[in-house]
Amino acid sequence: MSQTSTERLRDYLAQLPPQSQALLMREFERSLERGEDVTVANFVLGQLRQIVRKTDEPAPARAEEPARVVFRPLEPYLVDHGGAVRPGQIRRGSLPQIWQWLCREGAPEQAQAFEASLSSSRNSAEVAHATRLMQSAVAEAIRNVTAVTPGVDNHRILVRIGPQTVIDDLRSVGAVLSHRDVLEALAGKLPSNIGAFGDGQVNSVIGSLNVPSLQTATVLPFALGLVIERLASAWQIIRIAVRMAASDDELKVAATPFGVAVTMALHDLGHEVAELRGRIKRGQFQDFSERLKIVHDGLRGVRTELDLRNDSNWGRQVAAIRVSVSDALKSEIESVPGRVRRLLRQRPDKDITPTMKVDPAEVEEVEALIGFVAVCRTFASELAINEVTLRTYSDLQQYVEKSTEALVQSLRGGDSRVKAFRQMQMDAAIRFCEVLYGRDYAATMSRAAENALVAVERKASRAS
């Protein structure tokens, strides 16, 4: 790249807000990790790092490596999205801004010493020792800046670190690094996978959590987060809260420190519903059954394990989740019969031109939508969509059955000019039959269509 082009790039990058610079750095680093656009990524990263450090000296290779090393204990708790997070989660996008603050104000001398140690030392024990020292310095710097001290206004310092989301994550980073050893010890005790989270497993996990430093308000969500990562169904974490309260009454559960487990489960369930709604809008139904089952089982599990009140915070949350998923599913379910009719309706022969076609992509999409309705029928009761799902599924069965039979008749006596279009409609109808009635019925209708075409060909040959 020419000098002029480089300067223009630097000017452009320099005028970006710190949050955008941090986001760009992270995206290019991920590109490097995937092996994509290595040359471009290295060049832009170099320019960004020089701007962040406000120096023209060339940045050392992989200058962000010190931050990765220091923040490695945070990995189990990081999420990639920048939206609302539940207790026990940290936004990955906040880490670059926190590291910049540490290098600039929080612990600049320790950060410089740590970077120098990483670049000069080849001994893993020395690196581990330097990392521990740096993590302790980070935790102390965060405690100092977030502590409430009479006569000291830390607000000005905090706003220089970043927006409120970053400040919230700053406290979480400090909590994890301050309790790194006890959290890592817990992770080592927990099984890698917890299938059926029954009484025995619940008691075992509670025994592992029976450490005073793990049961503080700031650390407990991270400890429970480690358990959630190992559960087959995340909602089952509420069983720990119910066991600790020795009651399923939500007021008694909420009164214990472990009540945060219910808050975490409901947040994750709400996030699953948001993901589900997004996939519905995008028409992505590939693994829809599994995702809908997660939401269904979570709602049923929470409502079964906890005695919820309709007017409580948790009760309103559960009701809102049910309404959200119900609304998303209902609107899509009700649109399916119209899509099917548009493809299979019997047009008069005079309205069909020789060039008319049935769009294969639309057939595939509608076939997926019929499968979507079938899946919803399985989980309809818990998701408050029982009536609309049963009605729609019944309508689809009746309409597809009648349309398929009518198409077979039209193939027997139809004009050869429209036969190609009728065949395309018939192929679509057979695919829909397989979803609604199974392979045997679809195969029967396919043979009926073939026989109808053979009869037409014989009639045509005799006439000639």
Short mmCIF file of N, CA and C in Angstrom, two decimals, residues 153-262:
data_model
loop_
_atom_site.label_atom_id
_atom_site.label_comp_id
_atom_site.label_asym_id
_atom_site.label_seq_id
_atom_site.Cartn_x
_atom_site.Cartn_y
_atom_site.Cartn_z
N ASP A 153 -14.88 10.76 43.97
CA ASP A 153 -15.79 10.62 42.83
C ASP A 153 -15.10 9.80 41.75
N ASN A 154 -15.48 8.53 41.67
CA ASN A 154 -14.89 7.65 40.66
C ASN A 154 -15.64 7.70 39.34
N HIS A 155 -16.74 8.46 39.29
CA HIS A 155 -17.58 8.47 38.09
C HIS A 155 -16.79 8.95 36.87
N ARG A 156 -15.96 9.97 37.04
CA ARG A 156 -15.21 10.51 35.91
C ARG A 156 -14.24 9.47 35.35
N ILE A 157 -13.64 8.70 36.24
CA ILE A 157 -12.72 7.65 35.77
C ILE A 157 -13.51 6.57 35.03
N LEU A 158 -14.64 6.17 35.59
CA LEU A 158 -15.42 5.09 34.99
C LEU A 158 -15.92 5.46 33.59
N VAL A 159 -16.37 6.70 33.40
CA VAL A 159 -16.89 7.07 32.08
C VAL A 159 -15.77 7.11 31.05
N ARG A 160 -14.52 7.29 31.50
CA ARG A 160 -13.42 7.25 30.54
C ARG A 160 -13.09 5.82 30.11
N ILE A 161 -13.50 4.87 30.89
CA ILE A 161 -13.25 3.47 30.53
C ILE A 161 -14.16 3.04 29.38
N GLY A 162 -15.41 3.45 29.45
CA GLY A 162 -16.36 3.06 28.40
C GLY A 162 -17.78 3.28 28.84
N PRO A 163 -18.75 2.83 28.03
CA PRO A 163 -20.18 2.98 28.37
C PRO A 163 -20.54 2.11 29.57
N GLN A 164 -21.81 2.19 29.97
CA GLN A 164 -22.26 1.48 31.17
C GLN A 164 -22.07 -0.03 31.04
N THR A 165 -22.27 -0.56 29.84
CA THR A 165 -22.10 -2.01 29.67
C THR A 165 -20.66 -2.43 29.98
N VAL A 166 -19.70 -1.62 29.58
CA VAL A 166 -18.30 -1.94 29.86
C VAL A 166 -18.02 -1.81 31.36
N ILE A 167 -18.60 -0.81 31.99
CA ILE A 167 -18.41 -0.63 33.44
C ILE A 167 -18.99 -1.83 34.20
N ASP A 168 -20.17 -2.29 33.77
CA ASP A 168 -20.75 -3.47 34.40
C ASP A 168 -19.84 -4.68 34.23
N ASP A 169 -19.30 -4.85 33.02
CA ASP A 169 -18.40 -5.97 32.77
C ASP A 169 -17.09 -5.81 33.54
N LEU A 170 -16.67 -4.58 33.77
CA LEU A 170 -15.44 -4.34 34.53
C LEU A 170 -15.54 -4.96 35.91
N ARG A 171 -16.67 -4.78 36.57
CA ARG A 171 -16.86 -5.37 37.90
C ARG A 171 -16.83 -6.90 37.83
N SER A 172 -17.42 -7.46 36.78
CA SER A 172 -17.42 -8.91 36.63
C SER A 172 -16.02 -9.44 36.38
N VAL A 173 -15.24 -8.72 35.56
CA VAL A 173 -13.86 -9.12 35.30
C VAL A 173 -13.07 -9.14 36.62
N GLY A 174 -13.25 -8.11 37.44
CA GLY A 174 -12.57 -8.07 38.72
C GLY A 174 -12.97 -9.22 39.63
N ALA A 175 -14.26 -9.57 39.63
CA ALA A 175 -14.74 -10.67 40.48
C ALA A 175 -14.12 -11.99 40.07
N VAL A 176 -14.06 -12.27 38.76
CA VAL A 176 -13.52 -13.54 38.30
C VAL A 176 -12.01 -13.62 38.56
N LEU A 177 -11.28 -12.57 38.25
CA LEU A 177 -9.83 -12.61 38.44
C LEU A 177 -9.47 -12.66 39.93
N SER A 178 -10.29 -12.05 40.78
CA SER A 178 -10.03 -12.11 42.22
C SER A 178 -10.25 -13.50 42.78
N HIS A 179 -11.11 -14.28 42.13
CA HIS A 179 -11.45 -15.62 42.63
C HIS A 179 -11.11 -16.69 41.61
N ARG A 180 -10.07 -16.42 40.86
CA ARG A 180 -9.68 -17.35 39.78
C ARG A 180 -9.45 -18.75 40.32
N ASP A 181 -8.69 -18.87 41.41
CA ASP A 181 -8.30 -20.20 41.91
C ASP A 181 -9.50 -21.03 42.34
N VAL A 182 -10.42 -20.42 43.09
CA VAL A 182 -11.55 -21.18 43.60
C VAL A 182 -12.50 -21.56 42.46
N LEU A 183 -12.64 -20.69 41.45
CA LEU A 183 -13.49 -21.02 40.30
C LEU A 183 -12.87 -22.13 39.46
N GLU A 184 -11.56 -22.08 39.28
CA GLU A 184 -10.89 -23.15 38.53
C GLU A 184 -10.96 -24.48 39.29
N ALA A 185 -10.87 -24.41 40.61
CA ALA A 185 -11.01 -25.63 41.40
C ALA A 185 -12.40 -26.23 41.25
N LEU A 186 -13.43 -25.37 41.22
CA LEU A 186 -14.80 -25.85 41.01
C LEU A 186 -14.94 -26.49 39.64
N ALA A 187 -14.39 -25.84 38.62
CA ALA A 187 -14.48 -26.40 37.26
C ALA A 187 -13.83 -27.78 37.19
N GLY A 188 -12.75 -27.97 37.95
CA GLY A 188 -12.09 -29.27 37.97
C GLY A 188 -12.91 -30.34 38.67
N LYS A 189 -13.74 -29.96 39.63
CA LYS A 189 -14.55 -30.94 40.36
C LYS A 189 -15.79 -31.36 39.58
N LEU A 190 -16.33 -30.47 38.75
CA LEU A 190 -17.58 -30.75 38.05
C LEU A 190 -17.37 -31.75 36.93
N PRO A 191 -18.34 -32.65 36.69
CA PRO A 191 -18.25 -33.55 35.52
C PRO A 191 -18.29 -32.74 34.23
N SER A 192 -17.70 -33.27 33.17
CA SER A 192 -17.70 -32.54 31.89
C SER A 192 -19.10 -32.46 31.31
N ASN A 193 -19.93 -33.47 31.56
CA ASN A 193 -21.31 -33.47 31.09
C ASN A 193 -22.22 -34.00 32.19
N ILE A 194 -23.31 -33.29 32.44
CA ILE A 194 -24.30 -33.74 33.43
C ILE A 194 -25.59 -34.01 32.67
N GLY A 195 -25.93 -35.28 32.52
CA GLY A 195 -27.10 -35.65 31.74
C GLY A 195 -28.38 -35.39 32.51
N ALA A 196 -28.85 -36.41 33.21
CA ALA A 196 -30.06 -36.26 34.02
C ALA A 196 -29.66 -35.64 35.35
N PHE A 197 -30.12 -34.43 35.57
CA PHE A 197 -29.72 -33.69 36.77
C PHE A 197 -30.67 -34.06 37.91
N GLY A 198 -30.51 -35.31 38.37
CA GLY A 198 -31.37 -35.82 39.43
C GLY A 198 -30.86 -35.47 40.80
N ASP A 199 -31.48 -36.08 41.82
CA ASP A 199 -31.15 -35.74 43.21
C ASP A 199 -29.69 -35.97 43.52
N GLY A 200 -29.15 -37.10 43.06
CA GLY A 200 -27.75 -37.40 43.35
C GLY A 200 -26.80 -36.37 42.78
N GLN A 201 -27.02 -36.00 41.52
CA GLN A 201 -26.16 -35.01 40.88
C GLN A 201 -26.34 -33.63 41.51
N VAL A 202 -27.58 -33.28 41.85
CA VAL A 202 -27.83 -31.98 42.50
C VAL A 202 -27.07 -31.90 43.82
N ASN A 203 -27.15 -32.95 44.62
CA ASN A 203 -26.45 -32.96 45.91
C ASN A 203 -24.94 -32.88 45.72
N SER A 204 -24.44 -33.57 44.70
CA SER A 204 -23.00 -33.54 44.44
C SER A 204 -22.53 -32.14 44.05
N VAL A 205 -23.29 -31.48 43.18
CA VAL A 205 -22.92 -30.13 42.75
C VAL A 205 -23.01 -29.15 43.93
N ILE A 206 -24.04 -29.29 44.75
CA ILE A 206 -24.17 -28.41 45.92
C ILE A 206 -22.99 -28.60 46.85
N GLY A 207 -22.52 -29.85 46.98
CA GLY A 207 -21.33 -30.09 47.79
C GLY A 207 -20.11 -29.38 47.24
N SER A 208 -19.97 -29.35 45.91
CA SER A 208 -18.84 -28.65 45.28
C SER A 208 -18.96 -27.14 45.46
N LEU A 209 -20.20 -26.64 45.54
CA LEU A 209 -20.42 -25.20 45.71
C LEU A 209 -20.31 -24.75 47.17
N ASN A 210 -20.16 -25.71 48.07
CA ASN A 210 -20.14 -25.39 49.50
C ASN A 210 -18.79 -24.82 49.92
N VAL A 211 -18.44 -23.70 49.31
CA VAL A 211 -17.22 -22.96 49.63
C VAL A 211 -17.64 -21.52 49.87
N PRO A 212 -17.34 -20.95 51.03
CA PRO A 212 -17.84 -19.60 51.34
C PRO A 212 -17.53 -18.56 50.28
N SER A 213 -16.34 -18.59 49.70
CA SER A 213 -15.98 -17.57 48.70
C SER A 213 -16.76 -17.73 47.41
N LEU A 214 -17.32 -18.91 47.16
CA LEU A 214 -18.13 -19.13 45.96
C LEU A 214 -19.56 -18.64 46.14
N GLN A 215 -20.00 -18.46 47.37
CA GLN A 215 -21.40 -18.17 47.63
C GLN A 215 -21.66 -16.69 47.89
N THR A 216 -20.70 -15.85 47.53
CA THR A 216 -20.95 -14.40 47.62
C THR A 216 -21.78 -13.96 46.42
N ALA A 217 -22.43 -12.83 46.55
CA ALA A 217 -23.34 -12.35 45.50
C ALA A 217 -22.62 -12.11 44.18
N THR A 218 -21.33 -11.70 44.24
CA THR A 218 -20.61 -11.39 43.00
C THR A 218 -20.05 -12.64 42.32
N VAL A 219 -19.71 -13.67 43.09
CA VAL A 219 -19.03 -14.84 42.52
C VAL A 219 -19.99 -15.98 42.22
N LEU A 220 -21.08 -16.11 42.99
CA LEU A 220 -21.99 -17.25 42.81
C LEU A 220 -22.53 -17.37 41.39
N PRO A 221 -22.92 -16.27 40.70
CA PRO A 221 -23.40 -16.43 39.32
C PRO A 221 -22.37 -17.08 38.39
N PHE A 222 -21.08 -16.78 38.59
CA PHE A 222 -20.05 -17.39 37.75
C PHE A 222 -19.89 -18.87 38.08
N ALA A 223 -20.01 -19.21 39.36
CA ALA A 223 -19.95 -20.62 39.75
C ALA A 223 -21.13 -21.39 39.15
N LEU A 224 -22.32 -20.81 39.23
CA LEU A 224 -23.49 -21.45 38.64
C LEU A 224 -23.39 -21.52 37.12
N GLY A 225 -22.74 -20.50 36.52
CA GLY A 225 -22.54 -20.52 35.08
C GLY A 225 -21.70 -21.71 34.64
N LEU A 226 -20.71 -22.09 35.45
CA LEU A 226 -19.90 -23.28 35.14
C LEU A 226 -20.76 -24.54 35.17
N VAL A 227 -21.72 -24.58 36.09
CA VAL A 227 -22.62 -25.73 36.16
C VAL A 227 -23.53 -25.76 34.93
N ILE A 228 -24.08 -24.60 34.57
CA ILE A 228 -24.99 -24.53 33.41
C ILE A 228 -24.32 -25.05 32.15
N GLU A 229 -23.04 -24.72 31.96
CA GLU A 229 -22.33 -25.15 30.75
C GLU A 229 -22.27 -26.66 30.63
N ARG A 230 -22.41 -27.36 31.74
CA ARG A 230 -22.29 -28.81 31.73
C ARG A 230 -23.64 -29.53 31.74
N LEU A 231 -24.71 -28.78 31.93
CA LEU A 231 -26.05 -29.38 31.98
C LEU A 231 -26.57 -29.68 30.59
N ALA A 232 -27.30 -30.77 30.47
CA ALA A 232 -27.95 -31.08 29.19
C ALA A 232 -29.04 -30.07 28.88
N SER A 233 -29.73 -29.59 29.92
CA SER A 233 -30.77 -28.57 29.78
C SER A 233 -30.49 -27.47 30.79
N ALA A 234 -30.24 -26.25 30.28
CA ALA A 234 -29.80 -25.15 31.14
C ALA A 234 -30.82 -24.81 32.22
N TRP A 235 -32.12 -24.96 31.93
CA TRP A 235 -33.15 -24.58 32.90
C TRP A 235 -33.04 -25.39 34.19
N GLN A 236 -32.41 -26.58 34.14
CA GLN A 236 -32.35 -27.45 35.32
C GLN A 236 -31.53 -26.85 36.46
N ILE A 237 -30.81 -25.76 36.20
CA ILE A 237 -30.04 -25.11 37.25
C ILE A 237 -30.95 -24.66 38.40
N ILE A 238 -32.23 -24.45 38.11
CA ILE A 238 -33.14 -23.99 39.18
C ILE A 238 -33.31 -25.07 40.25
N ARG A 239 -32.99 -26.31 39.95
CA ARG A 239 -33.13 -27.37 40.96
C ARG A 239 -32.18 -27.14 42.13
N ILE A 240 -31.04 -26.51 41.86
CA ILE A 240 -30.13 -26.17 42.95
C ILE A 240 -30.78 -25.15 43.86
N ALA A 241 -31.42 -24.14 43.28
CA ALA A 241 -32.07 -23.11 44.08
C ALA A 241 -33.21 -23.69 44.91
N VAL A 242 -34.00 -24.58 44.30
CA VAL A 242 -35.12 -25.20 45.02
C VAL A 242 -34.60 -26.05 46.17
N ARG A 243 -33.53 -26.80 45.92
CA ARG A 243 -32.96 -27.65 46.97
C ARG A 243 -32.39 -26.81 48.11
N MET A 244 -31.71 -25.73 47.80
CA MET A 244 -31.13 -24.88 48.84
C MET A 244 -32.21 -24.18 49.66
N ALA A 245 -33.36 -23.88 49.03
CA ALA A 245 -34.45 -23.24 49.76
C ALA A 245 -35.32 -24.25 50.49
N ALA A 246 -35.13 -25.55 50.17
CA ALA A 246 -35.94 -26.63 50.75
C ALA A 246 -37.43 -26.39 50.51
N SER A 247 -37.72 -25.75 49.37
CA SER A 247 -39.12 -25.45 49.04
C SER A 247 -39.19 -25.03 47.57
N ASP A 248 -40.38 -25.28 46.95
CA ASP A 248 -40.58 -24.80 45.58
C ASP A 248 -41.32 -23.47 45.55
N ASP A 249 -41.63 -22.92 46.74
CA ASP A 249 -42.28 -21.62 46.82
C ASP A 249 -41.31 -20.55 46.33
N GLU A 250 -41.72 -19.79 45.33
CA GLU A 250 -40.79 -18.84 44.73
C GLU A 250 -40.30 -17.78 45.71
N LEU A 251 -41.14 -17.42 46.70
CA LEU A 251 -40.70 -16.42 47.67
C LEU A 251 -39.56 -16.94 48.53
N LYS A 252 -39.64 -18.21 48.91
CA LYS A 252 -38.57 -18.80 49.70
C LYS A 252 -37.31 -19.01 48.86
N VAL A 253 -37.50 -19.38 47.59
CA VAL A 253 -36.36 -19.56 46.70
C VAL A 253 -35.67 -18.21 46.46
N ALA A 254 -36.45 -17.18 46.21
CA ALA A 254 -35.88 -15.86 45.94
C ALA A 254 -35.16 -15.28 47.15
N ALA A 255 -35.53 -15.73 48.34
CA ALA A 255 -34.92 -15.20 49.56
C ALA A 255 -33.52 -15.74 49.80
N THR A 256 -33.12 -16.79 49.08
CA THR A 256 -31.77 -17.36 49.24
C THR A 256 -30.84 -16.76 48.20
N PRO A 257 -29.53 -16.77 48.46
CA PRO A 257 -28.58 -16.30 47.43
C PRO A 257 -28.70 -17.08 46.12
N PHE A 258 -29.13 -18.34 46.23
CA PHE A 258 -29.21 -19.19 45.04
C PHE A 258 -30.42 -18.87 44.17
N GLY A 259 -31.26 -17.92 44.60
CA GLY A 259 -32.36 -17.49 43.75
C GLY A 259 -31.89 -16.92 42.43
N VAL A 260 -30.62 -16.48 42.38
CA VAL A 260 -30.07 -15.96 41.12
C VAL A 260 -30.07 -17.03 40.04
N ALA A 261 -30.09 -18.31 40.44
CA ALA A 261 -30.13 -19.39 39.45
C ALA A 261 -31.40 -19.32 38.61
N VAL A 262 -32.52 -18.95 39.23
CA VAL A 262 -33.78 -18.82 38.49
C VAL A 262 -33.70 -17.65 37.52
#
